[in-house]
Amino acid sequence: MPRRCEIKNNIDSFLYSIEVYPPQFFDNFNPRAEFEKWAAIEVTDFEEIPDGMETMTSPEGLYAVFLHKGPASTGQKTYQYIFEAWLPNSDFLLDDRPHFAMMGEKYKKDDPGSEEELWIPVKQIK
């Protein structure tokens, strides 16, 4: 966050928390298993990249989008609902692409009125 102002070609003010999980990460879920996490913003192009920063392009695909309301610290409850209730009872399977949270103007970290969107990559069951 202290270096965010160095990025000159951002599209909007949204912040993204992106998680890239290894294949089959969720098959035998282990809360201590490692994965890659990015703090990101969307940009128009990769022409000017500040020193020490990297680029990422997320593959296109279908996402299920959920609204988490409440402090970020209670996000586990929303994720638990998604993976233990919604996904098993839906017509979708988890897809092997990055997951992300999109935080806009209503995101206030641990404020009870905070809101963020959780984007879960899915594919239809054939």
Short mmCIF file of C-alpha atoms in Angstrom, two decimals:
data_model
loop_
_atom_site.label_atom_id
_atom_site.label_comp_id
_atom_site.label_asym_id
_atom_site.label_seq_id
_atom_site.Cartn_x
_atom_site.Cartn_y
_atom_site.Cartn_z
CA MET A 1 0.00 0.00 0.00
CA PRO A 2 2.73 2.56 0.69
CA ARG A 3 3.93 2.18 -2.93
CA ARG A 4 0.50 2.12 -4.59
CA CYS A 5 0.90 5.71 -5.79
CA GLU A 6 3.85 4.61 -7.96
CA ILE A 7 1.46 2.74 -10.26
CA LYS A 8 0.36 5.35 -12.81
CA ASN A 9 -1.86 3.32 -15.16
CA ASN A 10 -4.46 1.91 -12.77
CA ILE A 11 -8.00 1.53 -14.09
CA ASP A 12 -9.95 2.32 -10.90
CA SER A 13 -9.59 2.44 -7.13
CA PHE A 14 -10.40 -1.23 -6.42
CA LEU A 15 -7.87 -3.32 -4.50
CA TYR A 16 -7.49 -7.03 -5.11
CA SER A 17 -6.28 -9.85 -2.90
CA ILE A 18 -5.44 -12.69 -5.29
CA GLU A 19 -4.79 -16.26 -4.22
CA VAL A 20 -3.12 -18.74 -6.55
CA TYR A 21 -3.48 -22.28 -5.25
CA PRO A 22 -1.50 -25.32 -6.42
CA PRO A 23 -3.49 -27.97 -8.37
CA GLN A 24 -5.69 -30.14 -6.13
CA PHE A 25 -5.16 -27.73 -3.20
CA PHE A 26 -8.77 -28.18 -2.09
CA ASP A 27 -8.96 -31.97 -2.61
CA ASN A 28 -7.49 -32.63 0.84
CA PHE A 29 -7.74 -29.21 2.41
CA ASN A 30 -5.01 -28.36 4.89
CA PRO A 31 -5.21 -24.86 6.44
CA ARG A 32 -1.41 -24.88 6.85
CA ALA A 33 -0.71 -25.64 3.18
CA GLU A 34 1.14 -22.89 1.34
CA PHE A 35 -0.19 -20.91 -1.61
CA GLU A 36 0.73 -17.74 -3.47
CA LYS A 37 -0.94 -14.45 -2.45
CA TRP A 38 -0.83 -11.18 -4.38
CA ALA A 39 -1.86 -7.63 -3.43
CA ALA A 40 -2.92 -6.07 -6.73
CA ILE A 41 -4.69 -3.37 -8.67
CA GLU A 42 -5.97 -3.55 -12.24
CA VAL A 43 -3.98 -1.62 -14.84
CA THR A 44 -4.45 -0.65 -18.48
CA ASP A 45 -1.15 -2.18 -19.58
CA PHE A 46 2.25 -3.39 -18.40
CA GLU A 47 4.27 -0.62 -20.09
CA GLU A 48 5.59 0.94 -16.87
CA ILE A 49 6.19 -1.43 -13.96
CA PRO A 50 7.70 0.13 -10.82
CA ASP A 51 10.90 -1.52 -9.60
CA GLY A 52 10.27 -4.51 -7.36
CA MET A 53 6.69 -5.03 -8.60
CA GLU A 54 5.49 -7.86 -10.83
CA THR A 55 2.67 -8.37 -13.31
CA MET A 56 -0.03 -11.00 -13.35
CA THR A 57 -2.66 -11.86 -15.92
CA SER A 58 -5.55 -13.98 -14.74
CA PRO A 59 -7.00 -16.47 -17.26
CA GLU A 60 -10.56 -15.79 -18.38
CA GLY A 61 -13.35 -17.97 -17.11
CA LEU A 62 -16.52 -18.21 -15.10
CA TYR A 63 -16.59 -16.95 -11.52
CA ALA A 64 -19.17 -17.27 -8.77
CA VAL A 65 -19.28 -13.95 -6.92
CA PHE A 66 -20.25 -13.62 -3.26
CA LEU A 67 -20.64 -10.52 -1.12
CA HIS A 68 -18.95 -10.74 2.27
CA LYS A 69 -20.45 -8.24 4.72
CA GLY A 70 -18.72 -7.58 8.00
CA PRO A 71 -15.17 -7.43 9.29
CA ALA A 72 -12.48 -9.08 7.17
CA SER A 73 -11.67 -11.21 10.23
CA THR A 74 -15.04 -13.01 9.82
CA GLY A 75 -14.41 -13.87 6.16
CA GLN A 76 -13.77 -17.50 7.11
CA LYS A 77 -17.51 -17.94 7.72
CA THR A 78 -18.34 -16.77 4.21
CA TYR A 79 -15.67 -19.01 2.68
CA GLN A 80 -16.93 -21.94 4.76
CA TYR A 81 -20.45 -21.39 3.38
CA ILE A 82 -19.12 -21.20 -0.19
CA PHE A 83 -17.03 -24.38 -0.03
CA GLU A 84 -19.14 -26.50 2.32
CA ALA A 85 -22.71 -25.50 1.40
CA TRP A 86 -23.02 -23.58 -1.85
CA LEU A 87 -20.45 -25.32 -4.09
CA PRO A 88 -21.42 -28.95 -3.26
CA ASN A 89 -25.09 -28.11 -3.90
CA SER A 90 -24.51 -26.15 -7.11
CA ASP A 91 -24.09 -27.20 -10.73
CA PHE A 92 -20.45 -26.12 -10.59
CA LEU A 93 -17.02 -27.45 -9.74
CA LEU A 94 -14.06 -25.45 -8.53
CA ASP A 95 -11.81 -24.42 -11.42
CA ASP A 96 -8.01 -24.25 -11.29
CA ARG A 97 -7.58 -20.49 -11.69
CA PRO A 98 -6.79 -17.66 -9.26
CA HIS A 99 -9.36 -16.75 -6.60
CA PHE A 100 -9.67 -13.13 -5.59
CA ALA A 101 -11.34 -10.64 -3.30
CA MET A 102 -12.27 -7.26 -4.74
CA MET A 103 -12.29 -4.41 -2.26
CA GLY A 104 -13.93 -1.13 -3.24
CA GLU A 105 -15.20 1.96 -1.44
CA LYS A 106 -17.26 -0.09 1.05
CA TYR A 107 -14.26 -2.11 2.20
CA LYS A 108 -13.20 -0.99 5.69
CA LYS A 109 -11.11 -3.98 6.87
CA ASP A 110 -12.41 -4.85 10.36
CA ASP A 111 -15.40 -2.49 10.43
CA PRO A 112 -18.74 -4.33 10.93
CA GLY A 113 -20.14 -2.42 7.92
CA SER A 114 -17.33 -3.48 5.60
CA GLU A 115 -18.11 -5.18 2.27
CA GLU A 116 -15.97 -7.04 -0.26
CA GLU A 117 -16.66 -9.32 -3.20
CA LEU A 118 -15.24 -12.84 -3.21
CA TRP A 119 -14.65 -14.26 -6.71
CA ILE A 120 -14.39 -18.05 -6.85
CA PRO A 121 -13.40 -19.67 -10.18
CA VAL A 122 -15.91 -22.30 -11.25
CA LYS A 123 -16.78 -24.48 -14.21
CA GLN A 124 -20.09 -26.13 -14.98
CA ILE A 125 -20.55 -29.81 -14.22
CA LYS A 126 -20.80 -31.60 -17.56
#
